[in-house]
PDB file of C-alpha atoms in Angstrom:
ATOM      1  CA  UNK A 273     -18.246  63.828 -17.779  1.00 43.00           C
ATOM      2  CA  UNK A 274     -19.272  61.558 -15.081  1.00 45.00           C
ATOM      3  CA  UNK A 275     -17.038  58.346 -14.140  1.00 45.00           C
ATOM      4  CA  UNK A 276     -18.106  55.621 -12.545  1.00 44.00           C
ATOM      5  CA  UNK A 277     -16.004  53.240 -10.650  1.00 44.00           C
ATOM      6  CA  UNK A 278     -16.529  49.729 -10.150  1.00 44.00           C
ATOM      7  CA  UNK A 279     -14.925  47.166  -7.782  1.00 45.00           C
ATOM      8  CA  UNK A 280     -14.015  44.095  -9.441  1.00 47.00           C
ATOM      9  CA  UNK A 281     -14.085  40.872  -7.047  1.00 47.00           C
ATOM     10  CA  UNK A 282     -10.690  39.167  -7.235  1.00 49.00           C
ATOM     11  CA  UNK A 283     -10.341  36.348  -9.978  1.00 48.00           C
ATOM     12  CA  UNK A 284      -9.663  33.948  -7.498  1.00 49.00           C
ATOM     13  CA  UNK A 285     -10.601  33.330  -3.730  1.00 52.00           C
ATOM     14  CA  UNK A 286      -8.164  31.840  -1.160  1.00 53.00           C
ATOM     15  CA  UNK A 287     -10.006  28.262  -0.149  1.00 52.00           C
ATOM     16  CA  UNK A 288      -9.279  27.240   3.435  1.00 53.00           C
ATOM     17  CA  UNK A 289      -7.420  24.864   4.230  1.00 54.00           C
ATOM     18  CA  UNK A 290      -8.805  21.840   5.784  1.00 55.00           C
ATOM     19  CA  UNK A 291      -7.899  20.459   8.955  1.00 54.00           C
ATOM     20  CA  UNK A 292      -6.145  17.116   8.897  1.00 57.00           C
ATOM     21  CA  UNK A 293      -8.223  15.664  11.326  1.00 61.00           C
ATOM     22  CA  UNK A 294      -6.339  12.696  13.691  1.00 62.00           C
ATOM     23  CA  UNK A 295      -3.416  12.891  11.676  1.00 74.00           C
ATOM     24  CA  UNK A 296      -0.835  12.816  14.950  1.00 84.00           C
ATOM     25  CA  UNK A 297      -3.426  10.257  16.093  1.00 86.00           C
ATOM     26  CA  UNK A 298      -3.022   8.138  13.147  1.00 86.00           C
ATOM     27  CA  UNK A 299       0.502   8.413  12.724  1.00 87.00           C
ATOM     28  CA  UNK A 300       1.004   7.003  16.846  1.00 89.00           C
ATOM     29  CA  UNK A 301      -1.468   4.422  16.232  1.00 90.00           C
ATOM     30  CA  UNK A 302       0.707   3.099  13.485  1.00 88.00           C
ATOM     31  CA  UNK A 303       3.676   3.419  15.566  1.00 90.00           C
ATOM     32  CA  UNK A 304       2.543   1.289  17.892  1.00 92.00           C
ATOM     33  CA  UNK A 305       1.165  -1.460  15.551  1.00 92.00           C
ATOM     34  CA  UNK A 306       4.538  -1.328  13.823  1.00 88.00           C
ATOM     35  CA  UNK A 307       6.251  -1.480  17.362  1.00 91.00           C
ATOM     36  CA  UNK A 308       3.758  -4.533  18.409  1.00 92.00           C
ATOM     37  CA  UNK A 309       4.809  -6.529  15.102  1.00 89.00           C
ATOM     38  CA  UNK A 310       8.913  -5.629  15.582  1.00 89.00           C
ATOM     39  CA  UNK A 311       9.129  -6.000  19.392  1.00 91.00           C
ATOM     40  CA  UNK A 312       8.988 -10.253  19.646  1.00 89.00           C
ATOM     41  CA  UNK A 313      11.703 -10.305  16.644  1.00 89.00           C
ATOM     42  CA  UNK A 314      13.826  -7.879  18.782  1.00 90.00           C
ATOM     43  CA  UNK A 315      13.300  -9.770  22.481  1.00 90.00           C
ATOM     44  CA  UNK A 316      14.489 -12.972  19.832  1.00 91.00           C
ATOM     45  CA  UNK A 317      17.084 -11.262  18.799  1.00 91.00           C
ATOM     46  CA  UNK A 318      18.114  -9.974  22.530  1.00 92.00           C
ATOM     47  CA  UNK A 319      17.390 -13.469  23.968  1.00 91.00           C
ATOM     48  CA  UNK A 320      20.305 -15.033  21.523  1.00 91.00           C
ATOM     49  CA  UNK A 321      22.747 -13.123  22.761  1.00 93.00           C
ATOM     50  CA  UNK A 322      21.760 -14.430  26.329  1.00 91.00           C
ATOM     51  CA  UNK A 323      23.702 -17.512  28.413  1.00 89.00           C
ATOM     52  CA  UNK A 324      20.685 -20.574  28.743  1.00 86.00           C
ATOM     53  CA  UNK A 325      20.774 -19.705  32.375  1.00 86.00           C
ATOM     54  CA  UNK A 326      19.889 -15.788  31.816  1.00 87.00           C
ATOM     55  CA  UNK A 327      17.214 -16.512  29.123  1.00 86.00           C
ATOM     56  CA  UNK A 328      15.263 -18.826  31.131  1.00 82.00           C
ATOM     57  CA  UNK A 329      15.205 -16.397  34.052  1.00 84.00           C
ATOM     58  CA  UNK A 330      11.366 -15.535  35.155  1.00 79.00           C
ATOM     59  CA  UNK A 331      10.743 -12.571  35.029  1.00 77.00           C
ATOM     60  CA  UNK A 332      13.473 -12.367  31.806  1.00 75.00           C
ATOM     61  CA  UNK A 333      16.963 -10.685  32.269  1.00 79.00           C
ATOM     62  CA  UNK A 334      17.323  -7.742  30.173  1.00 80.00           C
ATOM     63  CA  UNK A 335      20.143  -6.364  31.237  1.00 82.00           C
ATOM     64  CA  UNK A 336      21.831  -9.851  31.007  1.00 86.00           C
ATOM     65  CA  UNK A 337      25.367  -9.626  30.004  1.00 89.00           C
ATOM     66  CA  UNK A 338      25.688 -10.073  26.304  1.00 90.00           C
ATOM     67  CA  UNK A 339      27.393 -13.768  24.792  1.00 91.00           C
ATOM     68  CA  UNK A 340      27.788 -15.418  21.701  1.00 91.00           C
ATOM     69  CA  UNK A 341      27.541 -18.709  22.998  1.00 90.00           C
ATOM     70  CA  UNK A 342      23.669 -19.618  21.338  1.00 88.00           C
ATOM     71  CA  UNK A 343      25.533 -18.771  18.095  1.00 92.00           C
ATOM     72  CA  UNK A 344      28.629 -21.038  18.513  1.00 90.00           C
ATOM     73  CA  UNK A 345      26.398 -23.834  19.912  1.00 87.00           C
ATOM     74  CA  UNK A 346      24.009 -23.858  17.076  1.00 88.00           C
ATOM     75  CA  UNK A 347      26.738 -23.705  14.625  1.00 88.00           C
ATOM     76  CA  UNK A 348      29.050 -26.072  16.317  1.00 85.00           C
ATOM     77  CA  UNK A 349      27.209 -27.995  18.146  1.00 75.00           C
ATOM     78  CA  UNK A 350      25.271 -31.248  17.584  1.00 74.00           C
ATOM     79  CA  UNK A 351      24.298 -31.512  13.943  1.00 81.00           C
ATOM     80  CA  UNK A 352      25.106 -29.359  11.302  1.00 87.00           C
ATOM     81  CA  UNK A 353      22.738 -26.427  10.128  1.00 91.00           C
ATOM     82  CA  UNK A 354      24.234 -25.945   6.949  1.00 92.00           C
ATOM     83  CA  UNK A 355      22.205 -28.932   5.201  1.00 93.00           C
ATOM     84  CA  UNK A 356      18.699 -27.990   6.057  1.00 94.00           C
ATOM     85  CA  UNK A 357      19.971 -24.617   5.238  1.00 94.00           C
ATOM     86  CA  UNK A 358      21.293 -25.568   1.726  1.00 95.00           C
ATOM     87  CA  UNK A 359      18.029 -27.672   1.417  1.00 95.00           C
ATOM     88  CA  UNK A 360      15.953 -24.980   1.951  1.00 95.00           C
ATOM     89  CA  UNK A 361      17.836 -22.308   0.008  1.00 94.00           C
ATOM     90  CA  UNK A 362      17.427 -24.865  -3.006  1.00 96.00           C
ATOM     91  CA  UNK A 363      13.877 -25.698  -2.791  1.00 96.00           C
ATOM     92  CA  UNK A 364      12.666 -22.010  -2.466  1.00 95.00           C
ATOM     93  CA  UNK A 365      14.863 -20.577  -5.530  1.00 95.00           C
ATOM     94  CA  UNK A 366      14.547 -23.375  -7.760  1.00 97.00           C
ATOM     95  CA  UNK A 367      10.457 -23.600  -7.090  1.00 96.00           C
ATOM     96  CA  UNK A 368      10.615 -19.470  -7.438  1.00 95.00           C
ATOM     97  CA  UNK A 369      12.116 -19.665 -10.516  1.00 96.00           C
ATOM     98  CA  UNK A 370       9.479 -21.934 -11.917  1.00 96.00           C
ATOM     99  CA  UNK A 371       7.157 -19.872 -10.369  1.00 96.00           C
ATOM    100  CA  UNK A 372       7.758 -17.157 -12.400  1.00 94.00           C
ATOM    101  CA  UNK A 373       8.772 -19.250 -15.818  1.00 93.00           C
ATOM    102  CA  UNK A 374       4.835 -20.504 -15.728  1.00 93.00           C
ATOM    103  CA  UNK A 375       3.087 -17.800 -14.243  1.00 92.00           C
ATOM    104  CA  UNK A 376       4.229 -15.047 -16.369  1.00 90.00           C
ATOM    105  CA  UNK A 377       3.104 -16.590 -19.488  1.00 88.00           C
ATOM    106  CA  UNK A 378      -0.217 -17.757 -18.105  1.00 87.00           C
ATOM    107  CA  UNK A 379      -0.508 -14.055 -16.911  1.00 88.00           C
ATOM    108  CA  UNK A 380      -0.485 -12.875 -20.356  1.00 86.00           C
ATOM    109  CA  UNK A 381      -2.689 -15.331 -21.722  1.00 84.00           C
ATOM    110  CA  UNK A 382      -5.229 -14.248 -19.232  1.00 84.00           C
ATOM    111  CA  UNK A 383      -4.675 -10.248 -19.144  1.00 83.00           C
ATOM    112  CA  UNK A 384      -3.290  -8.974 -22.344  1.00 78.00           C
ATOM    113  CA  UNK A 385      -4.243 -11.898 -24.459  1.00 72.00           C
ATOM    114  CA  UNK A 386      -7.558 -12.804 -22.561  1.00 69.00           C
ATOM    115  CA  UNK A 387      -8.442 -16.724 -23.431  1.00 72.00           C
ATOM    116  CA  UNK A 388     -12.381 -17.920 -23.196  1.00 76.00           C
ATOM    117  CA  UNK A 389     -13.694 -17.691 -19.692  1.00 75.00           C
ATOM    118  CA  UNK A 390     -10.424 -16.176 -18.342  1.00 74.00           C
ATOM    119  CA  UNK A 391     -12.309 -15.605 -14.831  1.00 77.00           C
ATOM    120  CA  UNK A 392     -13.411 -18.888 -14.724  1.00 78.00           C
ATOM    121  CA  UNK A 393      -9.720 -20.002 -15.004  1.00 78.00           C
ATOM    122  CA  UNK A 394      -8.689 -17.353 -12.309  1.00 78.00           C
ATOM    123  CA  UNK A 395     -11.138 -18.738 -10.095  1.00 81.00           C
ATOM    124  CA  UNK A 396      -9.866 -22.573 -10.187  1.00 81.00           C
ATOM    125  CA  UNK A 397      -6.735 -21.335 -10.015  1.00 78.00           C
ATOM    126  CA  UNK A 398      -7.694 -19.375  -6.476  1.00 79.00           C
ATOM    127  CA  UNK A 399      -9.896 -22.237  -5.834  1.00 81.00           C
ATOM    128  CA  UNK A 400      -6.704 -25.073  -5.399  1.00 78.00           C
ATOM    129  CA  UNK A 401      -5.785 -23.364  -2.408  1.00 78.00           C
ATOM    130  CA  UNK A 402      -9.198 -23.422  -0.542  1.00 82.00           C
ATOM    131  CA  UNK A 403      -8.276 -26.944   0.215  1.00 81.00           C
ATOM    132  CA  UNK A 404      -6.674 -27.489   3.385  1.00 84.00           C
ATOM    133  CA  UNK A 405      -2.605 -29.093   3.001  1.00 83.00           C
ATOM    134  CA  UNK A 406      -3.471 -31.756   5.488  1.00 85.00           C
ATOM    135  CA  UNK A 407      -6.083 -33.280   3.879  1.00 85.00           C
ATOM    136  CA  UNK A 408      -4.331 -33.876   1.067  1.00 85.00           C
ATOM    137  CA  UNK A 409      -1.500 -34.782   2.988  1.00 89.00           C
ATOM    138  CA  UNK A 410      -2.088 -38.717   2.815  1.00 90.00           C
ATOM    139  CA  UNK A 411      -2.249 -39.114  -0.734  1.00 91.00           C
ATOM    140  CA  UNK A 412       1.200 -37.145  -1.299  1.00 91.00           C
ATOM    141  CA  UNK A 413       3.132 -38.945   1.101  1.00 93.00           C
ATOM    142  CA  UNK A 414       1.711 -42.420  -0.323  1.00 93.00           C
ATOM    143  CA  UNK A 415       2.602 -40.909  -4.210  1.00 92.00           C
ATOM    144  CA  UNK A 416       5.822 -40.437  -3.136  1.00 93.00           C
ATOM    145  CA  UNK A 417       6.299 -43.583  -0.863  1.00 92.00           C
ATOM    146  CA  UNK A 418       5.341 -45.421  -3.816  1.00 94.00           C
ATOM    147  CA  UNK A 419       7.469 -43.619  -6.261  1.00 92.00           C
ATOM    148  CA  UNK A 420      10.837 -43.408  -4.011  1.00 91.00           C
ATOM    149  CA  UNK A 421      11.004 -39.541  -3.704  1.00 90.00           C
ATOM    150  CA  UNK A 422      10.440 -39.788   0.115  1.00 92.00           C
ATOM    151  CA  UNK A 423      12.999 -37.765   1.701  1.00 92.00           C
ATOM    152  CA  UNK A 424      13.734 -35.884  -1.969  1.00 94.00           C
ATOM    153  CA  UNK A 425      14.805 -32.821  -2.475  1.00 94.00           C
ATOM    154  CA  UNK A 426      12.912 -32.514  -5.944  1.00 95.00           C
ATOM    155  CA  UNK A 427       9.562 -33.670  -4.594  1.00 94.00           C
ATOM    156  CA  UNK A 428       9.376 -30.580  -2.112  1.00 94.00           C
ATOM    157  CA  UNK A 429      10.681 -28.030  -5.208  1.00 96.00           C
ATOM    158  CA  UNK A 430       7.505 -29.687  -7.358  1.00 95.00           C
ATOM    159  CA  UNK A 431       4.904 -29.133  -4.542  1.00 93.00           C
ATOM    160  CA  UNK A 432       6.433 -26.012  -3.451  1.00 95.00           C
ATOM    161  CA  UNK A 433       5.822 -24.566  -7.287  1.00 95.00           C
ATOM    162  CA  UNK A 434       2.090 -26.050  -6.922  1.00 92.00           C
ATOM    163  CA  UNK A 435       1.869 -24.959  -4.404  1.00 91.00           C
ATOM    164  CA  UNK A 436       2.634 -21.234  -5.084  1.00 93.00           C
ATOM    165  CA  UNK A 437       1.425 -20.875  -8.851  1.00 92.00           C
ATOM    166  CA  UNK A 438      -2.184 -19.861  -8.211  1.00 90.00           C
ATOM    167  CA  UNK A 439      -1.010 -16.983  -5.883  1.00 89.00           C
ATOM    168  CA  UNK A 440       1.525 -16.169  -8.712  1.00 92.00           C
ATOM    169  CA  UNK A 441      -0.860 -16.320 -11.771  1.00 90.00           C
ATOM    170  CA  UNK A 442      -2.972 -13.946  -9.644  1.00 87.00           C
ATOM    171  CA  UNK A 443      -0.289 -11.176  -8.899  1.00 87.00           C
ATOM    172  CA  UNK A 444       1.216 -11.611 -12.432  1.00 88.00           C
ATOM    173  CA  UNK A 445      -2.447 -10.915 -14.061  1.00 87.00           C
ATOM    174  CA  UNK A 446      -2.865  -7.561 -12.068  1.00 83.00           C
ATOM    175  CA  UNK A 447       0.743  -6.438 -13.116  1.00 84.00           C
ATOM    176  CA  UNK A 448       0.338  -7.438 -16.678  1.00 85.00           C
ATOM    177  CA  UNK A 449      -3.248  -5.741 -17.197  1.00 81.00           C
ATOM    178  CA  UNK A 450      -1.255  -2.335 -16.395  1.00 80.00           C
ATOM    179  CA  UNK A 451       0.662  -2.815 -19.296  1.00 80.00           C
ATOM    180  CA  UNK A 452       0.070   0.225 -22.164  1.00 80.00           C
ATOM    181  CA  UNK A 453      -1.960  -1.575 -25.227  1.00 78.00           C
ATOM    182  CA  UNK A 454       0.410   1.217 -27.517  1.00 80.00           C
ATOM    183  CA  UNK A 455       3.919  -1.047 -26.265  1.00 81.00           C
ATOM    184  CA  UNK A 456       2.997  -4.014 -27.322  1.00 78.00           C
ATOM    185  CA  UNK A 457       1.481  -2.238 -30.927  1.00 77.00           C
ATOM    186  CA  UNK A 458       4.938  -1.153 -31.432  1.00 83.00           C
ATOM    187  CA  UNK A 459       6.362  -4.214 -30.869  1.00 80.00           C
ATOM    188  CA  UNK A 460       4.315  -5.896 -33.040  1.00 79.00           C
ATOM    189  CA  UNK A 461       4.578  -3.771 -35.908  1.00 82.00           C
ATOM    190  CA  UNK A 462       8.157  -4.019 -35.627  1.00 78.00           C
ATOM    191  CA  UNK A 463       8.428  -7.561 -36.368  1.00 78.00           C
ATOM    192  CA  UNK A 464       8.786  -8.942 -32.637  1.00 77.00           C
ATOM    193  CA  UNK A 465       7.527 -11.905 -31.957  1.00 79.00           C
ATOM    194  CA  UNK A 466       5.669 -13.836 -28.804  1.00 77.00           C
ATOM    195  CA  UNK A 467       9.069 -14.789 -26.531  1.00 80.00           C
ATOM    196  CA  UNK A 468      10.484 -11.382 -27.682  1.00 81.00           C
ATOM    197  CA  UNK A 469       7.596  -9.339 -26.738  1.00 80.00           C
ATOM    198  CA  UNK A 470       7.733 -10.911 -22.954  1.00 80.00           C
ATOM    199  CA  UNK A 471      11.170 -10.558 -22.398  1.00 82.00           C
ATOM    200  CA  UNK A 472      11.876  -7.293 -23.991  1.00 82.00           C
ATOM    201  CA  UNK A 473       9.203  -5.000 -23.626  1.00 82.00           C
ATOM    202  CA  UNK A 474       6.590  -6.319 -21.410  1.00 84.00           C
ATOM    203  CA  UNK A 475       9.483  -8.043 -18.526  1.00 83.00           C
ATOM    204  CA  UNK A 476      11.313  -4.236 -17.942  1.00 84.00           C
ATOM    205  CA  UNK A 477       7.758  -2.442 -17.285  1.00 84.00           C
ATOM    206  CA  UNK A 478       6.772  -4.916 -14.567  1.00 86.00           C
ATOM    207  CA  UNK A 479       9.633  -5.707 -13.436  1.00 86.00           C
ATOM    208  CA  UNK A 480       8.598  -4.573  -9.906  1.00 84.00           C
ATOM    209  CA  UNK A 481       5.638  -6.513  -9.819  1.00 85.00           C
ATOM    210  CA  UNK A 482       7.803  -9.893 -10.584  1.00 89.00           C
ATOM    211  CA  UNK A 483      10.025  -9.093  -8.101  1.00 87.00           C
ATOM    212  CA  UNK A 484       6.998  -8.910  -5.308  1.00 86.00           C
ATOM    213  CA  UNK A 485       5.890 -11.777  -6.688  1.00 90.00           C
ATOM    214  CA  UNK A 486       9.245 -13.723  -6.885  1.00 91.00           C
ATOM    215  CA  UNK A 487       9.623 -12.359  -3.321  1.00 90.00           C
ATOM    216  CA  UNK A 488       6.613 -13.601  -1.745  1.00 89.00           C
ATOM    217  CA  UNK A 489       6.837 -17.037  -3.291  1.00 92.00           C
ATOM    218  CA  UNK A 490      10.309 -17.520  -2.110  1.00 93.00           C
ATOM    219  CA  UNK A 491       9.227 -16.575   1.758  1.00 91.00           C
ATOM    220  CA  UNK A 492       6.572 -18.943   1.015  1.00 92.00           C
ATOM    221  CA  UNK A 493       8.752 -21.863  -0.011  1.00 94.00           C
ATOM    222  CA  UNK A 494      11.448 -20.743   2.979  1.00 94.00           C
ATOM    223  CA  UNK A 495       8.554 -20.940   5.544  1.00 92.00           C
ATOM    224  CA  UNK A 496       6.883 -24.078   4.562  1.00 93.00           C
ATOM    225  CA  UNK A 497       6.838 -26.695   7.570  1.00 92.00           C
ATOM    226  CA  UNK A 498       4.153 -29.583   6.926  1.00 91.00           C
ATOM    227  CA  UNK A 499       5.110 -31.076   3.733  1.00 92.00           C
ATOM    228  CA  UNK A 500       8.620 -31.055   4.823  1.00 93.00           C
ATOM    229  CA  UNK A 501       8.360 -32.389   8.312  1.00 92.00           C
ATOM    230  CA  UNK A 502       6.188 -35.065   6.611  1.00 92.00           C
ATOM    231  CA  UNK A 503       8.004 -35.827   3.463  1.00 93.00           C
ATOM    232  CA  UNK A 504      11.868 -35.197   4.856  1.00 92.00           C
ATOM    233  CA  UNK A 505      13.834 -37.231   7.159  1.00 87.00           C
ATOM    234  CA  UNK A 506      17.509 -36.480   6.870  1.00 86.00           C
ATOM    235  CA  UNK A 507      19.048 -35.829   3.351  1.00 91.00           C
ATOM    236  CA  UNK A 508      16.248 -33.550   2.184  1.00 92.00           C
ATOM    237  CA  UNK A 509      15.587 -32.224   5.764  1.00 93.00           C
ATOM    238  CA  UNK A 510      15.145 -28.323   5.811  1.00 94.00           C
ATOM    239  CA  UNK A 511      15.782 -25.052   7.806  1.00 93.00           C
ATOM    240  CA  UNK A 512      12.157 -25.211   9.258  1.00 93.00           C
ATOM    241  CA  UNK A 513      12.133 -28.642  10.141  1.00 93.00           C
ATOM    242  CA  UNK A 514      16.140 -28.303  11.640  1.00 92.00           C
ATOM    243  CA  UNK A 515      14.555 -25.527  14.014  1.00 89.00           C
ATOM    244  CA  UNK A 516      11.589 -28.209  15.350  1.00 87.00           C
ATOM    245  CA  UNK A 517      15.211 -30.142  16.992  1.00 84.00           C
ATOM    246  CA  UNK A 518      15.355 -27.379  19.602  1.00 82.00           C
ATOM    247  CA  UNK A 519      12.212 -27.868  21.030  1.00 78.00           C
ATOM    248  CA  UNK A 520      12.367 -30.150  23.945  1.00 74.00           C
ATOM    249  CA  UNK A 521      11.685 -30.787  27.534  1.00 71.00           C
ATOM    250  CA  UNK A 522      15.292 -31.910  28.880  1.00 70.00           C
ATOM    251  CA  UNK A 523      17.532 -29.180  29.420  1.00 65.00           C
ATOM    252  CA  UNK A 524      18.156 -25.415  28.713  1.00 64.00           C
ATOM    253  CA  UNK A 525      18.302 -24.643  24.797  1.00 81.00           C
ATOM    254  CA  UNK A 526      15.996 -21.311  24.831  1.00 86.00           C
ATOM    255  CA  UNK A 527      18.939 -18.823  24.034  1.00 88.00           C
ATOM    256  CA  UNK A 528      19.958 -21.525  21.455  1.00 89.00           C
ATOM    257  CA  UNK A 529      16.632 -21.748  19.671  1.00 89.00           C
ATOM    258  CA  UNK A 530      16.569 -18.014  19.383  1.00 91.00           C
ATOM    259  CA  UNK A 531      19.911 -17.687  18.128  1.00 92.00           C
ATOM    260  CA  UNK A 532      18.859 -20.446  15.452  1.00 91.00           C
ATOM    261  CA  UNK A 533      15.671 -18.736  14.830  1.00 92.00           C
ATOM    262  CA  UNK A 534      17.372 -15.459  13.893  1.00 93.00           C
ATOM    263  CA  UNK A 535      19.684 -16.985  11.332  1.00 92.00           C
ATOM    264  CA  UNK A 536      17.423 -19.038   9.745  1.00 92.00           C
ATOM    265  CA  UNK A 537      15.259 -16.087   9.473  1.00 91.00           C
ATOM    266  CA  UNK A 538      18.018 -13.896   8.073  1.00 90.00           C
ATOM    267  CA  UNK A 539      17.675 -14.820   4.602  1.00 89.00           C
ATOM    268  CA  UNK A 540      14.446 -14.058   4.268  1.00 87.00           C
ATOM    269  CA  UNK A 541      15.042 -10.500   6.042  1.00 85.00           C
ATOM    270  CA  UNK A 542      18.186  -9.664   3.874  1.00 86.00           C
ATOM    271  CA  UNK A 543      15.834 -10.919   0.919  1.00 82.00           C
ATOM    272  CA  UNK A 544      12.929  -8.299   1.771  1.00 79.00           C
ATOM    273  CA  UNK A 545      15.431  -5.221   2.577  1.00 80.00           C
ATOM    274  CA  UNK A 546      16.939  -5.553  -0.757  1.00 76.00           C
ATOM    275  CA  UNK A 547      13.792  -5.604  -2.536  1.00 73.00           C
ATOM    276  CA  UNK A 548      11.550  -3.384  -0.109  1.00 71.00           C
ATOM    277  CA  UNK A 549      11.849  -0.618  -3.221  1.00 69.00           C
ATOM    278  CA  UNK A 550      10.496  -3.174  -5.518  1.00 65.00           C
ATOM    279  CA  UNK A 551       8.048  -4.802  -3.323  1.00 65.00           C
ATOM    280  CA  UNK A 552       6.487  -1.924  -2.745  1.00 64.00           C
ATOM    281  CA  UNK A 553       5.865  -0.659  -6.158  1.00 61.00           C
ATOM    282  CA  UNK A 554       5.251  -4.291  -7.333  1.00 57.00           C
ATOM    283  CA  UNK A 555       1.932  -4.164  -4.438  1.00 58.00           C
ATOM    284  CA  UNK A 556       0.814  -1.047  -5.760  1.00 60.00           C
ATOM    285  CA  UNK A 557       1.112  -1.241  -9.457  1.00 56.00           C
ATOM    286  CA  UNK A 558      -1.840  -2.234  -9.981  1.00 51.00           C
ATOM    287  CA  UNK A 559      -3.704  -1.149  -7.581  1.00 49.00           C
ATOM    288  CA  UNK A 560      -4.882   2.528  -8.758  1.00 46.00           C
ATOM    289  CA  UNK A 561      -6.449   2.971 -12.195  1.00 44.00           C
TER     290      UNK A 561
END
């Protein structure tokens, strides 16, 4: 009896690996945009801690000896920040929070509930903002010089939520069209109604994508100059417009301006740390299908 034997191939075949091509490239290159973006918020930051006379050296000091004196100046010196602060820490929450009371139900009348034409309502929205501020400037400040809300706290939290919806409507539509079909099924087949279904099953899954979106209409509001250099004068006057004070020709207030510059930015920085996890997710939840 003869035997034959046979070589059997292996069932499986070890694939190469492929080279990740410029990946050390790639990851410097990113250094060094991320180093480009943080390096004039960390001279800022250096320069506050300067005397006037060090940070208006040429070329600058940076081995100046370090003072608090920009800090206790700004604080205690001249007029107060805390009302332009308080201003503009009640303008940006107030308009976020109507921000997100109108755009989350216009979100799901446009994504899970689709109205007639729903892109056609997308694109006005997205079209209010092609419009440039100042040339609707005139008109606003001569509605509210005729009205009496010049210098109004209110008037800048109403144009501020304007002035943020589209963008809102727009984020809140992507984050809503991720939401399963099956969820809100269940839901309704267990008796919930509209206002239920929002805030307790379709709210917790995109959750992340409100706060991005609550997040970037609150920096937003916080940054907005024109309308309240235009609109504000002293009792509605806010952090941006306080900062404007500090540029001037007669004397030394760089190390000032800096140190006023970094607190009036701190909000907004202790804001986006505590909801980087968020913010992130938020951006890319509905961004892969």
């Amino acid at each position: 009896m003869t035997t034959s034997l046979t070589r059997t191939a292996p069932s499986h075949q070890a694939v190469p690996k492929k080279k990740d091509r410029g990946g050390p490239w790639l990851s410097l290159l990113a250094w060094v945009v991320g180093l480009l973006f943080v390096l004039p918020v960390v001279w800022m930051v250096l320069t506050s801690f300067h005397s006037e006379s060090d940070a208006a050296t040429n070329p600058p000091a940076v081995a100046a000896p370090l003072t608090l004196e920009g800090y206790r100046e700004f604080f205690s010196g001249g007029a107060s920040p805390w009302p332009p602060l308080l201003n503009s820490l009640t303008a940006s929450v107030i308009s976020t929070l109507l921000v997100l009371l109108l755009s989350f139900p216009a979100a799901y009348a446009l994504s899970i509930k689709p109205v007639k034409k729903w892109t056609d309502v997308l694109f006005f929205f997205l079209s209010t903002k092609m419009l440039p501020v100042v040339a609707g400037l005139l008109p606003l400040y001569l509605f509210a010089q005729n009205t009496g809300l010049l210098d109004n706290i209110w008037l800048l939290i109403v144009f501020y939520t304007s002035m943020n919806l589209p963008i809102a409507v727009w984020m809140m539509r992507s984050f809503l069209s991720e939401v399963p079909v099956e969820m809100l099924e269940a839901a309704s087949m267990d008796g919930a109604g509209l206002a239920k279904t929002l805030r307790s099953v379709i709210a917790p899954v995109v959750m992340p994508g409100i706060a991005a979106t609550a997040l970037i209409c609150f920096i937003f509001s916080w940054n907005e100059l024109l309308f309240a250099r235009v609109l504000t004068a002293t009792v509605a006057e806010t952090s941006p417009v306080f900062l404007t004070s500090f540029v001037t020709s007669q004397g030394l207030f760089l190390a000032q301006l800096c140190a006023a510059a970094f607190v009036v930015s701190l909000p907004v920085l202790v804001a986006g740390f505590a909801a980087q996890d968020k913010l992130v997710q938020g951006l890319s939840l509905g961004s892969v299908k």
